[in-house]
Each structure stands twice: as C-alpha cells, then as structure tokens.
Amino acid sequence: MTMGDQPNILFVQTDQLTIDVLASYGNPIAKTPHIDALAAKGTVFETAYCNFPLCAPSRMSMATGLLASKVGAFDNASEFPATIPSYAHYMRKLGYRTCLSGKMHFVGPDQLHGFERRTTTDIYPGDFAWTPDWSTTGFHGATDTRVLTDSGVCRRNVQIDYDEDVTHKAVQEIYDAARAPDGRPFFLQVSYTHPHDPYLCLQQHWDLYDDVEIPLPRTGMLPHNENDPHSIRVLNQHGFSDANVPDHVVAQARRAYCGSVSYIDDNLGRLMAALDESGQADNTIVIFTSDHGEMLGERGLWLKKTFFEAAMRVPLIIMSPKGQFKGGRCKTPVSLLDLLPTFGAMATGNEWQDAVEDLDGESLITIAGKADYDRPVYAELLSEGILAPIFMIRRDGFKLITSKGDPDLLYDLINDPDERVNLADDPKEAERLAAMREEAYSKWDSDDLVEKILLSQRRRRLVLDAHAIGQPPHWDYDTGAEDDTRYYRGDGNYNDWAMDYLPKDKS
C-alpha cells in the first residue's frame, strides 16, 4: 500500500467508560447518538478487555502491544521508557503524520513517544509523584466518598476545561492535516479524561436524563463474609466499606456519569463533523475505545482496580469506510493489546510483520475476518492496594483471578455474567482451575515480579525525594500555555483538586 492509498486513522479514547451504559452493547441507558451511529456503520467487538484496570499501565501496554509487566508499567507513576517503540513510532515510520491531543499519562522525560506533536499538556503529572509504597501499611486511594456525595451538576470543572481544549485542538489538527503540503495520512489520537470521576456533568447533559430511569447496580454491596479480600481492600482504600451510601446518592452519581458519557458523545460528534467538513471522512478509519471500565457501584465498588467485568470490559468499535472491517459484531474475545498490530495492518493493507519483537496481540482485521472463536485474554494488577501481583485469564467463557496473596476466584461468565458464584472450590471445576492456574504461573513469575516492583518503587522514591531538593525537573509536556499548572502536578491533595468545581447554584 502506497502513501497515497493509506487511510487516515482517528483513534478516540475515553477514560473509565463502561459498556454497561451503552446501547451499542445492549445497555440503552446513556444517550449517545454519535457512538450509536459509529457502531451501526462499524464493527463492534462485543468482548473487548483492557489488560490492566488502571490508567497509565493500561495505556502503556496498549501503546506497546506488550503486557504491562514486560515494560515495567507497574502503576500510575511508572516511567514509560523511551527505548520501547509505541504505535506512534511504528505509524510514523510507515509514513504517518502522528499527533496526540489529550491525556496519555506518560511518565518520564519523554512526553511524545513517537508522536510528532501534542496539542495539549497532560492532565496528570509526568513525574513519580504517584509512586506506591508496598513497604507501608495501608493505602488511601486517589478518591474519597465526595465523588458520590458531591456528584451531580456543575457549571465547570477542570476535566471539562481539559476536554474542551482536547476537542478544539483535535478539530484544528484534522483541518491542518487536510491542507498539509506533504500529503501524509494522519494518525490522530484524541484522548479524553471523561467520564472519569468525579461524577459531575453540565446541566444540559444532566437534563437529558429527566425522563430516563437509570437502574441501580445489579449487585449491591456484598456482606463482608461474602466478599473477596481484594474487593474489601479496595472498598477500604476509597472509604466506601462502611459508608452506607443511600440509593438516591448512588442514583445521582450514576446519572451524572451518564451525563459525562453524553458529553463524550457530543465531542465525538464534533470530530466526525470535522472529518466530513474537511473532506476526509471517506478515507478515515475511526476507532473508539476506553482505557478501562468503571464499576459504577456494582458490588459497592466504584472506579477500577478490580478484575470484575464492569471494570475490565471496554467498548471497542472500528468504522472503516474502505472495507477493511466489514461491519457487524465480533464475539471473539479481544483486548487493547491488539491495537498496535491492527494499526500496522491498517497502514499496510493487512500485511504487517515489522514489529521489532513478538507482540502480545494480533491484528483485529484478522480476528474480525474469521468466524467467532475463543482466544485467551490476559490481564494484570501490579499497583497499590494488593498483597502480591494479581493475574487474570479469560478462556473458554471462564475467568480466573489468581494471586499468591488472595484466594482464587473462578467465574463462569456465560452462566454467571455478574460473577456472583466463585467456582474455585467446586470439585466439578477442579481440573479447569488447576489447568488455568498452571497457565497463569507459567506465564508470570510472581516472585520475580515482586522483587522488580519493590526495587522500582525504591528507585523512584529516592529520585522523587532528591528532586524535591532545589529546583525540580520539569517533565510535564509544555505547549507554551501559561495556565498548564491548573492541571494536577502532584502538589497538594488530588481529591481536593478534582473536587474544586463551580457548583450549579452558588447559594
């Protein structure tokens, strides 16, 4: 495929979007006409997963096509080494104009990782400010109960400021690419921070749900003796364990979340309009996904950092006007690891074998072109709040969650989609459990990972402490704007920063 024949690629990524509110995934709760239209024209991957239920590690594994443990992406403050190629490097080498507008959560001095330019700074710090410390007891997560008690309508908050900037500059990039003299196709990643908590939205999006009955979680808070140890730790981290959140507060937060999803949909509409108006719609592949899901109150849990379906499943929709994807729905399990080889295949006409190493994913073009089949999906959790690395395998409709720090969990996702019945102690599933455990501990060396994680944490904490003396280095991407410091840079309390918004009624 020559450069003149290569399609443009618009890659739209949200943050913390669950399929549990999307009509395109059988859950017609959020009002999302533009996502629905994209799904109607494109291929919907019904069983798509992230590979790490946390922002930065998920994005690093997605960008490299490698599991997070292979690239040292242990948590939200792990450096993304400049020596590891990302899909932006590969696409740039294939002749693409590469641009990032929005969040990518890169940590380290390299804030581009193959993108020729970024239109915005990041919303989170690029240094080691969020480094966990497994040597301490207890952990306070990056949120608190205010995300529920203070949820609802706002006039403005920092996340809206950010995503408005992301879309404005992405639209400009689409027009700039259309009139660029070099004629290169574009690879544009537009990455939003919505619908990430706090659960706040504009009045216009809140009002969309005046006549909508937003259901409460299918599975409410579980009694302590029916819950698993990791979930109990997550509840304690966020202060939800004994919060006794009333149903009307849960409903309020879920409505505001849906409002944020509708806000994302509006922004997608602006991008699609720019493609059409710039004359590039007929030669642009559009990919829509999220870095991970959102528990949204299921089992009393919110946010992510669990392996339950609401946090692990992500929307993945690809619309290709020139037929690389034929449309329809694909039931084959896939993951974000499959995106890098897919981009390479899009750029070369389905024949791309130029990765410098064996990748952990495969082209979605190949997968979508076959009859639905089962393939394993792997995921990891290596960050704070755990006793030892936790691993997940989804195979043949079953999910194993295993760790040397917690009892095993085994779920039949076909017959128990809400993951209420742990089959790990069921004699009928003993053979399956043994086989999946053997697969997990053959794939991952838990003890070796522990040593690497602890060493990484000690190194980063020392660097962070040293940088606190004298003039600290500036790793955050600088676009030249004077007000970039309004985004979170590790100074002060994250929760206070996130919840500093203009209320609808000042009284």
Coordinates of C-alpha atoms in Angstrom, one line a residue:
M1 CA 0.0 0.0 0.0
T2 CA 1.5 3.3 -1.1
M3 CA 1.3 6.5 1.0
G4 CA -1.4 7.9 -1.3
D5 CA -3.6 4.8 -0.6
Q6 CA -3.1 4.7 3.2
P7 CA -6.2 5.6 5.2
N8 CA -6.2 8.3 7.9
I9 CA -6.7 6.9 11.4
L10 CA -8.7 8.8 14.0
F11 CA -8.2 7.0 17.4
V12 CA -10.7 8.2 20.0
Q13 CA -10.1 7.1 23.6
T14 CA -12.1 7.8 26.7
D15 CA -11.2 7.3 30.3
Q16 CA -13.1 4.9 32.5
L17 CA -16.1 4.2 30.2
T18 CA -18.1 1.0 31.0
I19 CA -20.1 -0.8 28.4
D20 CA -22.9 -1.2 31.0
V21 CA -24.5 2.1 29.9
L22 CA -24.0 1.9 26.1
A23 CA -26.8 1.0 23.7
S24 CA -24.3 -0.5 21.3
Y25 CA -23.5 -3.1 23.9
G26 CA -27.2 -3.9 24.7
N27 CA -27.5 -1.4 27.6
P28 CA -29.5 1.6 26.3
I29 CA -29.1 3.8 29.3
A30 CA -26.7 6.7 28.3
K31 CA -27.8 8.8 25.4
T32 CA -25.1 8.5 22.8
P33 CA -26.3 9.1 19.2
H34 CA -22.9 9.5 17.7
I35 CA -21.4 6.4 19.3
D36 CA -24.6 4.5 18.2
A37 CA -24.1 5.8 14.7
L38 CA -20.5 4.7 14.6
A39 CA -21.5 1.2 15.9
A40 CA -24.2 1.0 13.2
K41 CA -21.6 1.6 10.5
G42 CA -18.7 -0.2 12.0
T43 CA -17.6 -3.4 13.7
V44 CA -18.5 -3.8 17.3
F45 CA -16.2 -6.0 19.3
E46 CA -18.6 -7.3 21.9
T47 CA -16.0 -8.9 24.2
A48 CA -13.1 -6.4 24.4
Y49 CA -10.9 -6.1 27.5
C50 CA -8.3 -3.8 28.9
N51 CA -5.1 -5.6 30.2
F52 CA -4.6 -3.7 33.4
P53 CA -7.5 -2.0 35.2
L54 CA -5.6 1.3 35.8
C55 CA -5.0 4.3 33.6
A56 CA -1.2 4.5 32.9
P57 CA -0.3 0.8 32.9
S58 CA -3.3 0.1 30.6
R59 CA -2.2 2.8 28.2
M60 CA 1.5 1.7 28.2
S61 CA 0.6 -1.9 27.4
M62 CA -1.8 -0.7 24.7
A63 CA 0.7 1.6 23.2
T64 CA 3.5 -1.0 23.1
G65 CA 1.4 -4.1 22.3
L66 CA 3.0 -5.8 25.3
L67 CA 1.7 -6.8 28.8
A68 CA 2.5 -4.1 31.4
S69 CA 4.8 -6.4 33.4
K70 CA 7.1 -6.7 30.3
V71 CA 7.6 -2.9 30.1
G72 CA 7.7 -2.1 33.8
A73 CA 4.3 -0.4 33.8
F74 CA 3.5 -1.4 37.4
D75 CA 1.4 1.6 38.4
N76 CA 0.4 5.2 37.6
A77 CA 3.9 6.5 38.3
S78 CA 5.9 4.0 36.3
E79 CA 8.2 5.5 33.7
F80 CA 7.5 4.7 30.1
P81 CA 11.0 4.0 28.7
A82 CA 11.8 6.0 25.5
T83 CA 13.6 2.8 24.2
I84 CA 10.3 0.9 23.8
P85 CA 8.5 1.6 20.5
S86 CA 4.9 2.6 20.7
Y87 CA 2.3 2.5 17.9
A88 CA 3.1 6.2 17.2
H89 CA 6.7 5.2 16.4
Y90 CA 5.5 2.4 14.1
M91 CA 3.0 4.6 12.4
R92 CA 5.4 7.4 11.9
K93 CA 7.9 5.0 10.3
L94 CA 5.0 3.9 8.0
G95 CA 4.7 7.5 6.7
Y96 CA 2.0 8.9 9.0
R97 CA 1.7 12.4 10.5
T98 CA 1.3 11.4 14.2
C99 CA -0.4 13.7 16.7
L100 CA -1.8 13.3 20.2
S101 CA -4.5 15.6 21.5
G102 CA -5.3 14.9 25.2
K103 CA -4.4 12.6 28.0
M104 CA -1.9 9.7 27.7
H105 CA -0.5 9.6 31.2
F106 CA 3.1 9.3 30.0
V107 CA 5.6 9.3 32.9
G108 CA 9.2 10.3 32.4
P109 CA 11.2 12.9 30.4
D110 CA 9.8 11.6 27.0
Q111 CA 6.3 13.0 26.7
L112 CA 5.9 12.2 23.0
H113 CA 6.8 8.5 22.5
G114 CA 6.7 8.7 18.7
F115 CA 4.1 11.4 18.3
E116 CA 5.5 14.3 16.3
R117 CA 3.5 16.7 18.3
R118 CA 1.0 17.0 21.2
T119 CA -1.7 19.7 21.1
T120 CA -2.2 19.8 24.9
T121 CA -0.4 19.1 28.0
D122 CA -1.4 16.1 30.1
I123 CA -3.9 16.4 32.9
Y124 CA -1.8 14.4 35.4
P125 CA 1.8 14.6 36.5
G126 CA 4.6 13.3 34.3
D127 CA 6.9 12.5 37.3
F128 CA 7.0 9.9 40.1
A129 CA 4.6 11.8 42.4
W130 CA 2.1 8.9 42.5
T131 CA 4.7 6.1 43.3
P132 CA 3.2 3.5 45.6
D133 CA 5.0 2.1 48.6
W134 CA 4.3 -1.5 49.4
S135 CA 6.5 -1.2 52.5
T136 CA 4.0 0.9 54.3
T137 CA 0.8 -0.3 55.8
G138 CA -2.5 1.0 54.5
F139 CA -3.2 3.0 51.3
H140 CA -5.5 5.8 50.6
G141 CA -6.8 5.7 47.1
A142 CA -6.9 8.7 44.7
T143 CA -10.6 9.4 45.6
D144 CA -12.9 9.5 48.5
T145 CA -16.7 9.5 49.2
R146 CA -17.0 13.0 47.9
V147 CA -17.2 11.6 44.4
L148 CA -20.6 10.3 45.4
T149 CA -21.9 12.8 48.0
D150 CA -20.9 15.8 45.8
S151 CA -21.9 14.2 42.5
G152 CA -24.4 15.9 40.1
V153 CA -24.4 19.1 38.1
C154 CA -21.6 21.7 37.9
R155 CA -21.0 24.8 35.9
R156 CA -17.5 23.9 35.1
N157 CA -14.6 21.7 36.4
V158 CA -11.0 21.0 35.4
Q159 CA -12.0 17.9 33.5
I160 CA -14.4 19.9 31.3
D161 CA -11.8 22.6 30.8
Y162 CA -9.4 19.9 29.6
D163 CA -11.6 18.0 27.3
E164 CA -12.9 21.2 25.7
D165 CA -9.3 22.0 24.9
V166 CA -8.7 18.5 23.6
T167 CA -11.6 18.6 21.1
H168 CA -10.9 22.2 20.0
K169 CA -7.3 21.4 19.1
A170 CA -8.1 18.0 17.6
V171 CA -10.6 19.6 15.3
Q172 CA -7.9 22.1 14.2
E173 CA -5.5 19.2 13.6
I174 CA -8.0 17.5 11.4
Y175 CA -8.3 20.6 9.2
D176 CA -4.5 21.2 9.3
A177 CA -3.9 17.6 8.1
A178 CA -6.3 18.1 5.2
R179 CA -4.3 21.0 3.8
A180 CA -0.8 19.8 4.8
P181 CA 1.5 20.1 1.8
D182 CA 3.4 16.8 2.3
G183 CA 0.2 14.7 1.7
R184 CA 0.9 12.3 4.5
P185 CA -2.0 10.5 6.0
F186 CA -2.7 11.3 9.7
F187 CA -2.7 9.1 12.8
L188 CA -4.5 11.3 15.4
Q189 CA -5.2 10.0 18.9
V190 CA -7.8 12.1 20.7
S191 CA -7.8 11.1 24.3
Y192 CA -10.4 12.4 26.8
T193 CA -10.4 12.4 30.6
H194 CA -14.2 11.9 30.7
P195 CA -16.2 10.1 32.0
H196 CA -13.6 9.5 34.7
D197 CA -14.7 10.5 38.2
P198 CA -15.6 12.9 39.8
Y199 CA -19.2 12.2 38.7
L200 CA -20.1 15.7 37.6
C201 CA -21.6 17.0 34.4
L202 CA -23.1 20.1 32.8
Q203 CA -26.8 21.0 33.2
Q204 CA -27.5 20.3 29.5
H205 CA -26.3 16.7 29.9
W206 CA -27.9 16.2 33.2
D207 CA -31.3 17.3 31.7
L208 CA -31.0 14.6 29.0
Y209 CA -32.0 12.1 31.8
D210 CA -35.1 13.8 33.2
D211 CA -37.3 11.1 31.7
V212 CA -34.8 8.2 32.0
E213 CA -34.9 5.6 34.7
I214 CA -31.2 4.8 35.4
P215 CA -31.1 1.5 37.1
L216 CA -29.3 0.9 40.3
P217 CA -26.4 -1.6 40.3
R218 CA -27.5 -5.2 39.6
T219 CA -25.4 -6.4 42.5
G220 CA -25.3 -4.1 45.6
M221 CA -22.8 -4.0 48.4
L222 CA -22.0 -7.6 49.4
P223 CA -21.8 -8.6 53.1
H224 CA -18.3 -8.8 54.4
N225 CA -18.4 -12.6 54.7
E226 CA -19.5 -13.0 51.0
N227 CA -16.9 -10.6 49.6
D228 CA -13.4 -11.4 48.4
P229 CA -10.3 -9.9 50.2
H230 CA -9.1 -7.8 47.3
S231 CA -12.5 -6.1 46.9
I232 CA -12.6 -5.4 50.7
R233 CA -9.2 -3.7 50.4
V234 CA -10.4 -1.6 47.5
L235 CA -13.6 -0.6 49.4
N236 CA -11.4 0.4 52.4
Q237 CA -9.0 2.4 50.3
H238 CA -11.8 4.6 49.0
G239 CA -13.7 4.9 52.2
F240 CA -16.7 3.1 50.8
S241 CA -16.6 0.0 53.1
D242 CA -18.7 1.5 55.9
A243 CA -20.1 4.5 54.1
N244 CA -23.7 3.1 53.8
V245 CA -24.3 5.2 50.7
P246 CA -28.1 5.6 50.2
D247 CA -29.7 4.6 46.9
H248 CA -30.6 8.2 45.9
V249 CA -26.9 9.1 46.1
V250 CA -25.9 6.1 44.1
A251 CA -28.6 7.1 41.5
Q252 CA -27.4 10.7 41.5
A253 CA -23.7 9.6 40.8
R254 CA -24.8 7.2 38.0
R255 CA -26.9 9.9 36.4
A256 CA -24.0 12.3 36.4
Y257 CA -21.8 9.6 35.0
C258 CA -24.3 9.1 32.1
G259 CA -24.3 12.8 31.6
S260 CA -20.5 12.7 31.2
V261 CA -20.9 9.9 28.7
S262 CA -23.3 12.1 26.7
Y263 CA -20.7 14.8 26.9
I264 CA -18.1 12.5 25.3
D265 CA -20.6 11.6 22.7
D266 CA -21.1 15.3 21.8
N267 CA -17.3 15.6 21.4
L268 CA -17.2 12.6 19.2
G269 CA -19.8 14.3 17.0
R270 CA -17.6 17.3 16.7
L271 CA -14.7 15.2 15.5
M272 CA -16.9 13.3 13.0
A273 CA -18.3 16.6 11.7
A274 CA -14.7 17.9 11.2
L275 CA -13.8 14.8 9.2
D276 CA -16.8 15.3 7.0
E277 CA -16.4 19.1 6.5
S278 CA -12.7 18.7 5.7
G279 CA -13.4 16.1 3.0
Q280 CA -11.6 13.3 4.8
A281 CA -14.4 11.2 6.1
D282 CA -14.3 8.7 3.2
N283 CA -10.6 7.9 3.8
T284 CA -10.5 7.8 7.6
I285 CA -10.8 4.8 9.8
V286 CA -12.3 5.7 13.2
I287 CA -11.6 3.6 16.4
F288 CA -13.4 4.3 19.6
T289 CA -12.5 2.7 22.9
S290 CA -11.6 3.3 26.6
D291 CA -8.5 2.6 28.7
H292 CA -10.6 0.5 31.2
G293 CA -14.1 0.3 32.5
E294 CA -15.9 1.6 35.6
M295 CA -17.6 -0.4 38.4
L296 CA -20.2 2.3 38.9
G297 CA -21.5 0.9 42.2
E298 CA -21.6 -2.8 41.3
R299 CA -20.8 -4.8 44.4
G300 CA -20.5 -1.4 46.2
L301 CA -17.3 -0.8 44.2
W302 CA -16.6 2.3 42.1
L303 CA -13.8 3.3 39.7
K304 CA -11.5 0.4 38.6
K305 CA -8.6 -1.7 40.1
T306 CA -10.6 -4.9 40.1
F307 CA -11.0 -7.7 37.5
F308 CA -14.8 -7.8 37.5
E309 CA -16.3 -7.3 34.1
A310 CA -17.6 -3.8 34.6
A311 CA -14.0 -2.6 35.2
M312 CA -12.3 -4.8 32.6
R313 CA -14.7 -4.7 29.6
V314 CA -14.3 -1.8 27.3
P315 CA -16.1 -0.6 24.2
L316 CA -14.2 -1.2 21.0
I317 CA -15.8 0.0 17.8
I318 CA -14.0 0.4 14.4
M319 CA -15.5 2.0 11.4
S320 CA -13.7 1.6 8.2
P321 CA -15.1 3.4 5.1
K322 CA -12.9 1.3 2.7
G323 CA -13.9 -2.1 3.9
Q324 CA -11.0 -3.4 6.0
F325 CA -13.7 -4.0 8.6
K326 CA -16.9 -5.3 7.1
G327 CA -19.1 -4.1 9.9
G328 CA -21.4 -6.1 12.2
R329 CA -20.4 -7.6 15.5
C330 CA -17.5 -9.8 16.6
K331 CA -17.9 -12.0 19.6
T332 CA -14.3 -13.2 19.7
P333 CA -12.5 -12.0 22.8
V334 CA -10.0 -9.3 22.1
S335 CA -8.0 -6.8 24.1
L336 CA -6.3 -3.4 23.9
L337 CA -3.0 -5.3 23.2
D338 CA -4.5 -6.0 19.7
L339 CA -4.5 -2.3 18.7
L340 CA -0.8 -1.9 17.8
P341 CA -0.7 -4.7 15.2
T342 CA -4.1 -3.6 14.0
F343 CA -2.8 -0.1 13.2
G344 CA 0.2 -1.6 11.4
A345 CA -2.2 -3.8 9.3
M346 CA -4.4 -0.8 8.5
A347 CA -1.4 1.2 7.2
T348 CA -0.1 -1.6 5.1
G349 CA -3.2 -3.3 3.7
N350 CA -3.4 -6.2 6.2
E351 CA 0.2 -7.3 5.8
W352 CA 2.3 -6.0 8.6
Q353 CA 5.1 -8.1 10.2
D354 CA 7.6 -5.4 11.1
A355 CA 7.4 -5.4 14.9
V356 CA 10.9 -5.5 16.4
E357 CA 9.8 -8.1 18.9
D358 CA 7.0 -10.6 19.5
L359 CA 3.9 -8.7 20.5
D360 CA 1.2 -9.9 22.8
G361 CA -1.7 -9.0 20.5
E362 CA -2.8 -9.7 16.9
S363 CA -4.5 -7.8 14.2
L364 CA -8.2 -7.2 14.7
I365 CA -8.6 -7.2 11.0
T366 CA -7.6 -10.9 11.0
I367 CA -9.7 -11.6 14.0
A368 CA -12.8 -9.9 12.6
G369 CA -12.4 -11.8 9.3
K370 CA -12.8 -15.2 10.9
A371 CA -15.8 -16.9 12.4
D372 CA -16.2 -16.1 16.1
Y373 CA -13.9 -18.2 18.2
D374 CA -12.5 -18.2 21.7
R375 CA -9.0 -16.9 22.4
P376 CA -7.5 -16.2 25.8
V377 CA -7.3 -12.7 27.3
Y378 CA -4.7 -11.9 29.9
A379 CA -4.6 -9.0 32.4
E380 CA -2.5 -8.0 35.4
L381 CA -2.8 -5.8 38.5
L382 CA 0.6 -4.8 40.0
S383 CA -0.1 -1.4 41.6
E384 CA -1.0 -0.3 45.1
G385 CA -3.5 -2.0 47.4
I386 CA -2.5 -5.6 46.7
L387 CA -0.6 -8.2 48.7
A388 CA 1.1 -9.8 45.7
P389 CA 0.7 -9.5 41.9
I390 CA -2.8 -10.5 40.7
F391 CA -3.4 -12.1 37.3
M392 CA -6.4 -12.7 35.2
I393 CA -7.1 -15.2 32.4
R394 CA -10.3 -15.3 30.5
R395 CA -10.6 -18.6 28.5
D396 CA -13.5 -20.6 27.2
G397 CA -16.0 -18.4 28.9
F398 CA -14.4 -18.8 32.3
K399 CA -12.4 -16.2 34.2
L400 CA -9.6 -17.0 36.7
I401 CA -8.4 -14.3 39.1
T402 CA -5.3 -15.6 40.9
S403 CA -2.7 -14.3 43.3
K404 CA -0.3 -15.6 45.9
G405 CA -1.8 -13.0 48.2
D406 CA -5.5 -13.9 47.9
P407 CA -7.7 -17.0 47.4
D408 CA -8.5 -17.8 43.8
L409 CA -11.7 -16.7 42.1
L410 CA -13.2 -18.6 39.2
Y411 CA -16.3 -17.5 37.4
D412 CA -18.4 -18.9 34.6
L413 CA -19.1 -15.8 32.6
I414 CA -21.6 -17.4 30.3
N415 CA -24.0 -18.7 33.1
D416 CA -23.0 -16.2 35.7
P417 CA -22.3 -12.9 34.0
D418 CA -22.5 -10.9 37.2
E419 CA -19.8 -13.1 38.8
R420 CA -21.7 -14.0 41.9
V421 CA -20.7 -17.7 42.2
N422 CA -17.0 -18.4 42.9
L423 CA -16.3 -21.9 41.5
A424 CA -12.7 -22.2 42.8
D425 CA -13.8 -24.6 45.5
D426 CA -16.3 -26.5 43.3
P427 CA -15.0 -30.1 42.8
K428 CA -16.6 -30.1 39.3
E429 CA -14.2 -27.4 38.2
A430 CA -11.1 -28.6 39.9
E431 CA -9.5 -29.8 36.7
R432 CA -10.2 -26.5 34.9
L433 CA -8.9 -24.5 37.9
A434 CA -5.7 -26.5 38.0
A435 CA -5.1 -26.0 34.3
M436 CA -5.7 -22.3 34.4
R437 CA -3.6 -21.8 37.5
E438 CA -0.7 -23.7 35.8
E439 CA -1.1 -21.5 32.7
A440 CA -1.0 -18.4 34.9
Y441 CA 2.1 -19.3 36.9
S442 CA 3.8 -20.5 33.7
K443 CA 3.1 -17.2 32.1
W444 CA 4.0 -15.0 35.1
D445 CA 6.8 -15.4 37.7
S446 CA 5.1 -13.8 40.7
D447 CA 8.1 -13.8 43.0
D448 CA 10.3 -12.3 40.4
L449 CA 7.8 -9.6 39.7
V450 CA 7.5 -8.7 43.4
E451 CA 11.3 -8.1 43.5
K452 CA 11.2 -5.9 40.4
I453 CA 8.2 -3.9 41.6
L454 CA 9.8 -3.3 45.1
L455 CA 13.1 -2.2 43.5
S456 CA 11.3 0.1 41.1
Q457 CA 9.4 1.7 43.9
R458 CA 12.6 2.2 46.0
R459 CA 14.4 3.7 43.0
R460 CA 11.5 6.1 42.1
R461 CA 11.0 7.2 45.7
L462 CA 14.7 8.1 46.0
V463 CA 14.6 10.0 42.7
L464 CA 11.4 11.8 43.9
D465 CA 13.0 12.7 47.2
A466 CA 16.1 14.0 45.5
H467 CA 14.1 16.1 43.1
A468 CA 12.4 17.8 46.0
I469 CA 15.7 19.4 46.9
G470 CA 16.5 22.5 44.9
Q471 CA 14.9 23.1 41.5
P472 CA 12.9 20.1 40.4
P473 CA 13.0 18.9 36.8
H474 CA 10.0 19.7 34.6
W475 CA 8.8 16.6 32.8
D476 CA 5.2 17.6 32.1
Y477 CA 4.6 18.4 28.4
D478 CA 4.7 22.1 27.8
T479 CA 2.7 23.5 25.0
G480 CA 3.7 27.1 25.9
A481 CA 0.4 27.9 27.5
E482 CA 0.7 29.9 30.7
D483 CA -2.1 28.1 32.6
D484 CA -1.0 24.5 32.3
T485 CA -0.5 24.4 36.0
R486 CA -4.2 24.3 36.6
Y487 CA -3.9 20.5 35.8
Y488 CA -2.7 18.2 38.5
R489 CA 1.0 18.2 39.1
G490 CA 1.3 16.3 42.4
D491 CA 1.1 19.4 44.5
G492 CA -1.5 19.2 47.3
N493 CA -4.3 16.7 47.6
Y494 CA -5.6 15.1 44.4
N495 CA -9.1 14.8 45.8
D496 CA -9.3 18.5 46.7
W497 CA -8.0 19.4 43.2
A498 CA -10.5 17.1 41.5
M499 CA -13.5 18.3 43.5
D500 CA -12.7 22.0 43.1
Y501 CA -15.6 22.9 40.7
L502 CA -18.0 25.6 40.1
P503 CA -21.4 24.5 41.5
K504 CA -24.6 25.0 39.6
D505 CA -26.1 27.0 42.5
K506 CA -23.7 29.1 44.5
S507 CA -26.2 29.5 47.2

